[in-house]
XYZ file of C-alpha atoms in Angstrom:
512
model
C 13.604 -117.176 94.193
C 9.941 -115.315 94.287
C 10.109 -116.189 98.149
C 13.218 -114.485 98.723
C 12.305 -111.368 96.993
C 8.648 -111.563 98.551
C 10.644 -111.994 102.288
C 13.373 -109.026 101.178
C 10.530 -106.675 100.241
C 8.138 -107.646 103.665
C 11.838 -106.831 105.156
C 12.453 -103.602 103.850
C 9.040 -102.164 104.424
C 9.241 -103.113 107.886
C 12.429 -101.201 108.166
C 11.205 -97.785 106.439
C 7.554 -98.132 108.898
C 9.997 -98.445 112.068
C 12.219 -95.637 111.095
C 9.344 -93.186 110.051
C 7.666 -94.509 113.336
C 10.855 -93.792 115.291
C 11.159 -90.139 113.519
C 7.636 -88.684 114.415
C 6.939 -90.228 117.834
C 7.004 -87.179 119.997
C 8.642 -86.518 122.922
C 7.812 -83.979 125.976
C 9.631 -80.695 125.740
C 12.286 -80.817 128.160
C 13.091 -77.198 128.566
C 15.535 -76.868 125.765
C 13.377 -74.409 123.530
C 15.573 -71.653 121.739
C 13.767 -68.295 120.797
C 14.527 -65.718 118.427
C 14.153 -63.007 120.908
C 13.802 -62.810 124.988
C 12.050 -60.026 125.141
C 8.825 -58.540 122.815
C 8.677 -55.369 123.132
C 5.116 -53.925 121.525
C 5.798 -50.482 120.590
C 3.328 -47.667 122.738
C -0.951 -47.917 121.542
C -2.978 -45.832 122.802
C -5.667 -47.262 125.079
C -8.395 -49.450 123.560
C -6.807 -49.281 119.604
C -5.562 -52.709 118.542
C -1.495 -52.789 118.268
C 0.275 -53.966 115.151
C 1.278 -57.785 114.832
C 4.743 -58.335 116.214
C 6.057 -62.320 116.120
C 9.251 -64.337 117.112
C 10.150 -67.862 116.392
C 10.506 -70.747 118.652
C 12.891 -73.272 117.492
C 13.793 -77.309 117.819
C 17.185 -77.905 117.706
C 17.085 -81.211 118.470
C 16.269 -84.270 115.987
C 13.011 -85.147 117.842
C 9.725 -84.535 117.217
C 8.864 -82.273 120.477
C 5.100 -81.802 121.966
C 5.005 -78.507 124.087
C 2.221 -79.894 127.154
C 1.077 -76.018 127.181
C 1.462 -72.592 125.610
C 0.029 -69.945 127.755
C -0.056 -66.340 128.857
C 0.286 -66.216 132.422
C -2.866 -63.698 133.080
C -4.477 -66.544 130.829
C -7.954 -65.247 129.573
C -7.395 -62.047 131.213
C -4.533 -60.926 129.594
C -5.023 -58.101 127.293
C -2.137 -60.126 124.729
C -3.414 -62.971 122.219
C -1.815 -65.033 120.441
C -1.409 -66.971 117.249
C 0.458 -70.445 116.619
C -0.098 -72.354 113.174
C -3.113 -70.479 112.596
C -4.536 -70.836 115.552
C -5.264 -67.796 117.742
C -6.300 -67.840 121.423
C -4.575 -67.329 124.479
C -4.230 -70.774 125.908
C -2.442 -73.846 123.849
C -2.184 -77.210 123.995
C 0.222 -79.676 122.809
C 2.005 -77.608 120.398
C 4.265 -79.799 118.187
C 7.398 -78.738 116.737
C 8.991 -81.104 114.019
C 12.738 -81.967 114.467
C 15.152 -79.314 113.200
C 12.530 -76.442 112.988
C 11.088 -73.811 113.859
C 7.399 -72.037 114.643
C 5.920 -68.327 114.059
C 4.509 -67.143 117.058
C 2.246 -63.855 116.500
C 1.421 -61.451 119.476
C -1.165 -58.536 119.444
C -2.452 -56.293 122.287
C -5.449 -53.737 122.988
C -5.388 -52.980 126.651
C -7.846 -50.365 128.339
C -6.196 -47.698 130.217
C -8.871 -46.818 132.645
C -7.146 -50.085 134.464
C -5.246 -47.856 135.207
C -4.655 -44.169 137.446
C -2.175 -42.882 134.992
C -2.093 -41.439 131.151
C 0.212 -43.604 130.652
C 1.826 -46.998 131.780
C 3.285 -49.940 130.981
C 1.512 -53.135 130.684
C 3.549 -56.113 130.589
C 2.780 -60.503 130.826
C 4.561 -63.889 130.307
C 4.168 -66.229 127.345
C 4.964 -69.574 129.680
C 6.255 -72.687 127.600
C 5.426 -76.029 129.880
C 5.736 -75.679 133.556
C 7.403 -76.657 136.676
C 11.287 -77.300 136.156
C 10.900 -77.356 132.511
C 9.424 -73.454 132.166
C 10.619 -71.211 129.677
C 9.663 -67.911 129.231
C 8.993 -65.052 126.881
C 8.586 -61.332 128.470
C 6.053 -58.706 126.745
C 6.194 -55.567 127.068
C 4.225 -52.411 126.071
C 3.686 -48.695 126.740
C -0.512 -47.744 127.234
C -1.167 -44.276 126.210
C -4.594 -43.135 127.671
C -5.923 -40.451 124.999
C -8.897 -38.318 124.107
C -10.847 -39.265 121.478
C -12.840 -37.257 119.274
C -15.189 -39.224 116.362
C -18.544 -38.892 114.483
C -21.344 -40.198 116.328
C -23.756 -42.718 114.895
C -27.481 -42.759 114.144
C -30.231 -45.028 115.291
C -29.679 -46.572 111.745
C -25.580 -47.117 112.837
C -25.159 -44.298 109.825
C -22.247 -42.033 110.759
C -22.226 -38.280 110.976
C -21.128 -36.478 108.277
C -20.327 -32.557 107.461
C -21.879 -31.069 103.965
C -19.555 -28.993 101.832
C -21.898 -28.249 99.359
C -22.840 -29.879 95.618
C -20.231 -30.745 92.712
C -20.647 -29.442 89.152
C -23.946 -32.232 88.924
C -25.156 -30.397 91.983
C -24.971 -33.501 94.174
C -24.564 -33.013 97.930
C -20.616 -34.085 99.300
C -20.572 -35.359 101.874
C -16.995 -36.331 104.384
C -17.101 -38.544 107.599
C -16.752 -35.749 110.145
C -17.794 -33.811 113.476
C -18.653 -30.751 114.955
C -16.201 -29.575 117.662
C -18.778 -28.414 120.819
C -17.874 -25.858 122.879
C -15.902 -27.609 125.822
C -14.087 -29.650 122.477
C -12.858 -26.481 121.397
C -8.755 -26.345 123.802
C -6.691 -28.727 122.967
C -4.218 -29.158 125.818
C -0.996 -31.345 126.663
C -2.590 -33.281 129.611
C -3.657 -36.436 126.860
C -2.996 -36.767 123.267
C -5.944 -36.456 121.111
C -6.965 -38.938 118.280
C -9.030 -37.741 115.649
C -11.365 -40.624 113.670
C -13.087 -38.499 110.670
C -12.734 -34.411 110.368
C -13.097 -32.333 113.206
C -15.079 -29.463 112.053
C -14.853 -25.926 113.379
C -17.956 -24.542 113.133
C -18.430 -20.524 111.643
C -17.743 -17.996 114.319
C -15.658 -20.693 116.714
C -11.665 -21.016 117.220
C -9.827 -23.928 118.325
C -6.946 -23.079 120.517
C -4.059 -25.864 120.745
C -1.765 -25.171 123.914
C 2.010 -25.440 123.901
C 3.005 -29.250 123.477
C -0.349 -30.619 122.554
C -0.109 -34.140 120.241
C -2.993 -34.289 117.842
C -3.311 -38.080 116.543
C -5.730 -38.369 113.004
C -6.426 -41.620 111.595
C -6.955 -42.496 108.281
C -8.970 -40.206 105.926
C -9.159 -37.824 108.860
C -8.011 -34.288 109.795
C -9.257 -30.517 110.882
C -11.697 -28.334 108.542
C -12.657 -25.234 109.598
C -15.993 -23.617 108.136
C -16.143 -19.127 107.007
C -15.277 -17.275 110.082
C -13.840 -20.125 111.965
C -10.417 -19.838 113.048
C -7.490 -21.974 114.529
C -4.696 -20.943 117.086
C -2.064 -23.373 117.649
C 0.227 -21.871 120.184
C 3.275 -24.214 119.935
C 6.624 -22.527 121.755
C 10.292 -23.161 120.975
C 11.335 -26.550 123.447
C 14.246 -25.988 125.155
C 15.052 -30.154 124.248
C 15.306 -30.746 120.717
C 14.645 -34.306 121.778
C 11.491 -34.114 123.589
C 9.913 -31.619 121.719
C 8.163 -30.392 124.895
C 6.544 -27.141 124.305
C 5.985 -27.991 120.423
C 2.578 -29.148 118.747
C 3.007 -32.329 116.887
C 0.034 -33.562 114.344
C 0.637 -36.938 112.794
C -1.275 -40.364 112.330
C -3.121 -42.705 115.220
C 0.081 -45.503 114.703
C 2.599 -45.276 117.077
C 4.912 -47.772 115.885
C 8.278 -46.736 115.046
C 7.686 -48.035 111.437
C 4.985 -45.213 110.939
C 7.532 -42.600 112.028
C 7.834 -41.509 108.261
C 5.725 -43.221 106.271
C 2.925 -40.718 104.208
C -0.354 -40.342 103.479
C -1.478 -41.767 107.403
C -4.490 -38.916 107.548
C -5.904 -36.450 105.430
C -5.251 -32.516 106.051
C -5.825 -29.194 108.133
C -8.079 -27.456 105.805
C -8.861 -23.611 105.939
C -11.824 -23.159 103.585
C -13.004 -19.842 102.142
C -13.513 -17.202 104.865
C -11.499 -18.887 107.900
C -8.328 -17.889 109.518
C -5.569 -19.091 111.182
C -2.237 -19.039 113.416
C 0.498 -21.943 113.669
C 3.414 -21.230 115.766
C 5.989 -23.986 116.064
C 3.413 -26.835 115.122
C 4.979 -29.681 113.119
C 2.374 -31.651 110.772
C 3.863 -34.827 108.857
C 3.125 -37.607 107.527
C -0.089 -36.655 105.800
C -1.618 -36.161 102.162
C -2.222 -32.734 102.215
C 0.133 -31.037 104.615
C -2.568 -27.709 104.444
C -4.815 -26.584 102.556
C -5.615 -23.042 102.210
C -8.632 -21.888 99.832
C -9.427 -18.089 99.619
C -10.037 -15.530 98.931
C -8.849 -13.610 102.239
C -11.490 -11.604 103.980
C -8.784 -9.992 105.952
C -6.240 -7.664 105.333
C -3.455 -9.444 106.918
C -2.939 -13.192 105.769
C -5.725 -15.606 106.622
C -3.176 -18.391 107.430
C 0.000 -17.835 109.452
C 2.819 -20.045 109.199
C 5.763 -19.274 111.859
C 8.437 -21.524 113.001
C 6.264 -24.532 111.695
C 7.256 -27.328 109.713
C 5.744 -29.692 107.406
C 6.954 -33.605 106.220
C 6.163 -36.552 104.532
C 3.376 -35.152 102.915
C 1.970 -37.781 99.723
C 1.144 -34.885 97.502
C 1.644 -31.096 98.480
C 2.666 -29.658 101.494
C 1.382 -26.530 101.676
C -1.353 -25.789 99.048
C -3.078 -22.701 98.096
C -6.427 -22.380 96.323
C -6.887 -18.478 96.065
C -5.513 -18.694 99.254
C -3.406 -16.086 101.653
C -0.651 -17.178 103.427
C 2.117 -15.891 105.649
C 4.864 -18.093 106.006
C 8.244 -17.073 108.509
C 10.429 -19.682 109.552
C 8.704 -22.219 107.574
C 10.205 -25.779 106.459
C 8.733 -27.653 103.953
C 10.639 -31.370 103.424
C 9.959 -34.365 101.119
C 6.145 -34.302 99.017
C 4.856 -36.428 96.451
C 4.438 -33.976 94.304
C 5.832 -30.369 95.711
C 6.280 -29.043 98.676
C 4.414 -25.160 97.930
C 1.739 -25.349 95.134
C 0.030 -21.982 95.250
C -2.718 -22.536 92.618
C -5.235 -20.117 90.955
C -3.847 -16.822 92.336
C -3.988 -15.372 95.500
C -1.497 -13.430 97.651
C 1.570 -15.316 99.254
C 4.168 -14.155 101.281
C 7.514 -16.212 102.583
C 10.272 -15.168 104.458
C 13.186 -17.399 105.614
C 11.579 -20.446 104.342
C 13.367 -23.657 103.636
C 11.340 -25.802 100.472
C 14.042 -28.705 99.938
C 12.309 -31.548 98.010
C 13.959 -35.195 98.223
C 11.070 -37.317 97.673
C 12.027 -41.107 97.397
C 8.919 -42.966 98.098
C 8.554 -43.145 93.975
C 9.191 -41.245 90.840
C 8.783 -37.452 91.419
C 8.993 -35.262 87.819
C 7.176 -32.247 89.806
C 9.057 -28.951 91.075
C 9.269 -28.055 95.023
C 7.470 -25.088 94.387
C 4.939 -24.219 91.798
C 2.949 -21.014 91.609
C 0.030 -20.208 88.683
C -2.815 -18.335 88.242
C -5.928 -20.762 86.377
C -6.894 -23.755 87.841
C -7.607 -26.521 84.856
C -10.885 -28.437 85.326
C -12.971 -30.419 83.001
C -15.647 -28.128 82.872
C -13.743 -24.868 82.475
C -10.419 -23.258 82.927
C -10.681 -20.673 86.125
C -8.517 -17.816 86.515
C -7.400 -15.199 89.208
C -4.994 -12.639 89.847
C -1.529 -13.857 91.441
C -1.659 -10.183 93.448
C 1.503 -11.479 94.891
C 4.109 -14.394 95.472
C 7.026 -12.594 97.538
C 9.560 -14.700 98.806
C 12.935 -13.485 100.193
C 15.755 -14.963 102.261
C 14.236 -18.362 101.350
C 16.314 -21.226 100.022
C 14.267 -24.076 97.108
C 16.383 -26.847 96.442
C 15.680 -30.400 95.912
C 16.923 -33.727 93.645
C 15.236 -32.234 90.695
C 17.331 -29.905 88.236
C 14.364 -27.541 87.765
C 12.742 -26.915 91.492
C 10.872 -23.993 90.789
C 7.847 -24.026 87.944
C 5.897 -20.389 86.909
C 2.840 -21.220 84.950
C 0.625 -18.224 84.005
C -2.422 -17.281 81.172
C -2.653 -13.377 80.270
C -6.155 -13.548 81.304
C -5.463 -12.972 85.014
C -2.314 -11.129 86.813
C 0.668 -12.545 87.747
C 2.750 -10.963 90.104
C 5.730 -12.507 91.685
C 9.616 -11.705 93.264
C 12.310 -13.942 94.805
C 14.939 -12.008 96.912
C 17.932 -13.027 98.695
C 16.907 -16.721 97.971
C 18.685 -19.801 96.882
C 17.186 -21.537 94.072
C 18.022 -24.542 92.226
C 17.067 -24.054 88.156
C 19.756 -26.008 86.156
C 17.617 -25.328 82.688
C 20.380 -27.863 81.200
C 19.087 -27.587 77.841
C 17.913 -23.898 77.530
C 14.212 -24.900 77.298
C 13.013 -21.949 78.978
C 15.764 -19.588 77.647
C 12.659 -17.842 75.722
C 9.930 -17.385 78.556
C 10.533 -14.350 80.377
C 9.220 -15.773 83.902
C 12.815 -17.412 83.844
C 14.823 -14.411 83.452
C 16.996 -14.632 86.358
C 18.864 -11.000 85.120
C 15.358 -8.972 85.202
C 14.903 -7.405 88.857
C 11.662 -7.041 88.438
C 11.717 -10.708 89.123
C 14.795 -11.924 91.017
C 17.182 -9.803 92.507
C 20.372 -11.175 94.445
C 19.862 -14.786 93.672
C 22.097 -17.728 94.510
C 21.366 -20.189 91.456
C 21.565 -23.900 91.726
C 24.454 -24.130 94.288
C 23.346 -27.144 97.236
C 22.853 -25.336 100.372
C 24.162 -28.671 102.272
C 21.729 -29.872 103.903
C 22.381 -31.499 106.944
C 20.442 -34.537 106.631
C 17.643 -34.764 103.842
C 16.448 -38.326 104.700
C 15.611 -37.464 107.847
C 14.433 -34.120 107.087
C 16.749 -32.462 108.898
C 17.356 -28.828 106.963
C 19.881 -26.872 109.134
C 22.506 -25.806 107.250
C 26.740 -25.340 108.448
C 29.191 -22.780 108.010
C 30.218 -23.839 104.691
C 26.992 -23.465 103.070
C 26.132 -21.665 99.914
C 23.102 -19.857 101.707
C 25.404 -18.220 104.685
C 24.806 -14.183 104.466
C 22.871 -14.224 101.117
C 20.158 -12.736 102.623
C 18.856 -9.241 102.785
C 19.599 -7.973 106.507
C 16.649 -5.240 106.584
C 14.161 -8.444 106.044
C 15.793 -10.461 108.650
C 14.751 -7.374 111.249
C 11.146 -9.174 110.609
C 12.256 -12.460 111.586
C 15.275 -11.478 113.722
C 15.570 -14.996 115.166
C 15.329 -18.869 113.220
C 13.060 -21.670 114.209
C 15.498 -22.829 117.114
C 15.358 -19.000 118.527
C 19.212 -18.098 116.844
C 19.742 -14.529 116.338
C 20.364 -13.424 112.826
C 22.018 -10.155 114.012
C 25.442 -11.137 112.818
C 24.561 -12.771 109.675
C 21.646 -12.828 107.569
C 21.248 -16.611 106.044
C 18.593 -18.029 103.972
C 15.960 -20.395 105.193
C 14.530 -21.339 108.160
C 18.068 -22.076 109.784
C 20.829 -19.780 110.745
C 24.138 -21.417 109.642
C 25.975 -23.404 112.427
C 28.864 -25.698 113.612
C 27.490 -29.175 113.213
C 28.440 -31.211 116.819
């Protein structure tokens, strides 16, 4: 009996060692490879920046354990593509097995030169090549090389980077930001090459950058423009005649070119005006930043240190446009989506907007902040500043947002406090008469408000994609005063608001 069991267990093991044998004994790919995709196409870099990782998966249909001879890139070691397979990255493979009934992650990355080539830009394109001869497959690649400026601190003998002083903190200790000085032949920005910004680009006292029509101004992280007292920045942006191409407008966003970067915030710091330095932006769109601007005062000029026409401002991770003191001008303006609000206009200063669109739809996270704020003390933990509001004058302007209260007035006695919306659309819903008492929110006292449209939605037509014009139907057609629009007698897409006076940055219109 014990040899019977003895020869029926010797049996059975010999029959599980053959089968596992039989399952894992590779055989040669035999050009039946499936893929998830036939075509990779790497989004547009910009020359000499690494791209993101993009990946697609081969698979084995069959019930075989298959060995791939060779996994290669057909310029080999001279392709500006590498690869990863299993955890292995290079640019030549060998033997790649694939167990039966799966699959493998293959991950693809590119940083290609330019100066390969004669052109700004081109496309660069390469094989991966699975076996050879009559069993080749192949994958295509694909991607668009931008040739750029680029603009960055230089380094030390020590490998230390250059840096730009803005004085002490309350300890009196020296801060310092990663950042440049702009020379002289730095200082026109032009639409022959994009430019990509590593660190801040200072503007030094006494200089002014000048940004011709359809420039592209590309910041990477913790980067951006500050300008010292008495420099100044003209960004001469012009109305495109394609809505599409944008071709005459300036465009500042982040260094990543990948359509999943298209709205995502916080890519680069700010344009910031310190104390003493001026400005002009005319139909400039900045996105995608923390700060969308910055503007600290007091004015040295008579007129409004910062200019704001036909300009527009998204995706910003905490304010769009915000004022320290400051003095700004702001005429065809559109504000869309911030962290926290889309104006804050902090610690006084003098403000004017006039068909300005502030619509606040922030869904990134939790957002119990207004779209526009205005005080006149700035709260630190050393002290409690103040200074005069002289003025906050905003007509023909529509603030609206997801919020029931979009519009916060915060004031102490000690400094002034003037402000007046006219003609505007505003969206206070004070649902449980909590500010029934404070006078600020007295929307029957003129002295205030006069001819307001109160919590009615303007219609937007598209507030995830930041897209503010406004149709025929909507509560802001002809609310606004007709004698202002003479100022800004045409919106941001050059419509004539002769017939009808509407608030915001857009003149109502039939939606195609």
């Amino acid at each position: 009996m014990k040899k019977l069991v003895y020869s029926f267990i010797i049996f059975l093991t010999v029959i599980l060692v053959s089968s596992c044998r039989e399952d894992f004994e590779a055989t040669l790919s035999n050009g039946a490879l499936e893929f998830s995709r036939d075509t990779i196409f790497l989004d547009t870099v910009f020359s000499n920046i690494a791209s993101s990782t993009y990946r697609f998966k081969v698979y084995n249909r069959s019930t075989n354990l298959i060995t791939i001879p060779q996994v290669v890139l057909a310029q080999g070691e001279n392709s500006a593509y590498r690869l990863n397979i299993d955890g292995r990255a290079g640019k030549t493979f060998q033997n790649v097995e694939l167990l039966p009934k799966d699959s493998v992650f293959i991950f693809i990355e590119i940083t290609a030169d330019a100066a390969l080539q004669n052109t700004n830009q081109f496309l660069y394109t390469d094989q991966i090549q699975f076996d050879s001869g009559a069993n080749l497959q192949k994958i295509e690649l694909v991607t668009l090389i931008q040739d750029a400026v680029f603009l960055f601190p230089n380094r030390n003998t020590q490998g230390i980077k250059e840096t730009l002083n803005l004085g002490t903190n309350a300890a009196g200790e020296s801060v310092e930001i990663e950042g440049f000085i702009l020379d002289d032949e730095q200082l026109t920005f032009t639409n022959e090459k994009p430019y990509v910004i590593y660190g801040y680009a200072g503007i030094a006292a006494g200089k002014t950058l000048t940004i011709n029509p359809g420039a592209r101004l590309h910041f990477h992280q913790n980067s951006g423009i500050i300008l010292a007292n008495n420099a100044r920045i003209e960004a001469n942006g012009l109305l495109s005649e394609d809505q599409t191409l944008l071709e005459n407008e300036i465009i500042l966003e982040g260094d990543r070119l990948e359509p999943q970067f298209a709205n995502i915030p916080g890519q680069w710091g700010t344009i910031w005006f310190t104390p003493g330095s001026t400005g002009k932006l005319n139909y400039t769109t900045i996105k995608n930043n923390t700060f969308g601007l910055l503007a600290e005062g007091p004015s040295v000029t008579t007129t409004a240190a910062v200019t704001l026409t036909n300009t527009q401002i998204y995706n910003t991770a905490l304010v769009g446009v915000y004022g320290l003191n400051g003095s700004v001008l702001g005429e065809n303006l559109v504000v869309g989506n911030s962290g926290i609000s889309n104006l804050w206009l902090r610690l006084g200063g003098d403000y004017t907007f006039m068909h300005s669109t502030f619509a606040n739809y922030w869904t990134q996270s939790f957002r119990n902040t207004p779209a526009v704020q205005i005080d006149n003390f700035l709260e630190t933990e050393a002290e409690l500043q103040t200074a005069d509001l002289t003025k906050a004058y905003f007509t023909n302007c529509i603030i609206y947002g997801n919020k029931s209260e979009e519009l916060s007035l915060s004031r102490v006695v000690a400094a002034g406090f003037n402000f007046k919306f006219e003609n505007c659309l505003i969206r206070f819903d004070d649902q449980f008469n909590d500010f029934a008492d404070v006078a600020e929110y007295d929307f029957t006292n003129e002295a205030f408000y006069k001819d307001i449209v109160r919590s009615e939605n303007p219609l937007f037509r598209n507030t995830l994609r930041n897209d503010y014009r406004i149709d025929l139907t909507s509560p802001a057609k002809n609310i606004g005063d007709p004698q202002a629009s003479q100022q800004v007698p045409l919106d941001i897409l050059g419509i004539s608001r002769a017939a009808s006076s509407d608030a915001g940055a857009y003149q109502t219109t039939t939606f195609e």
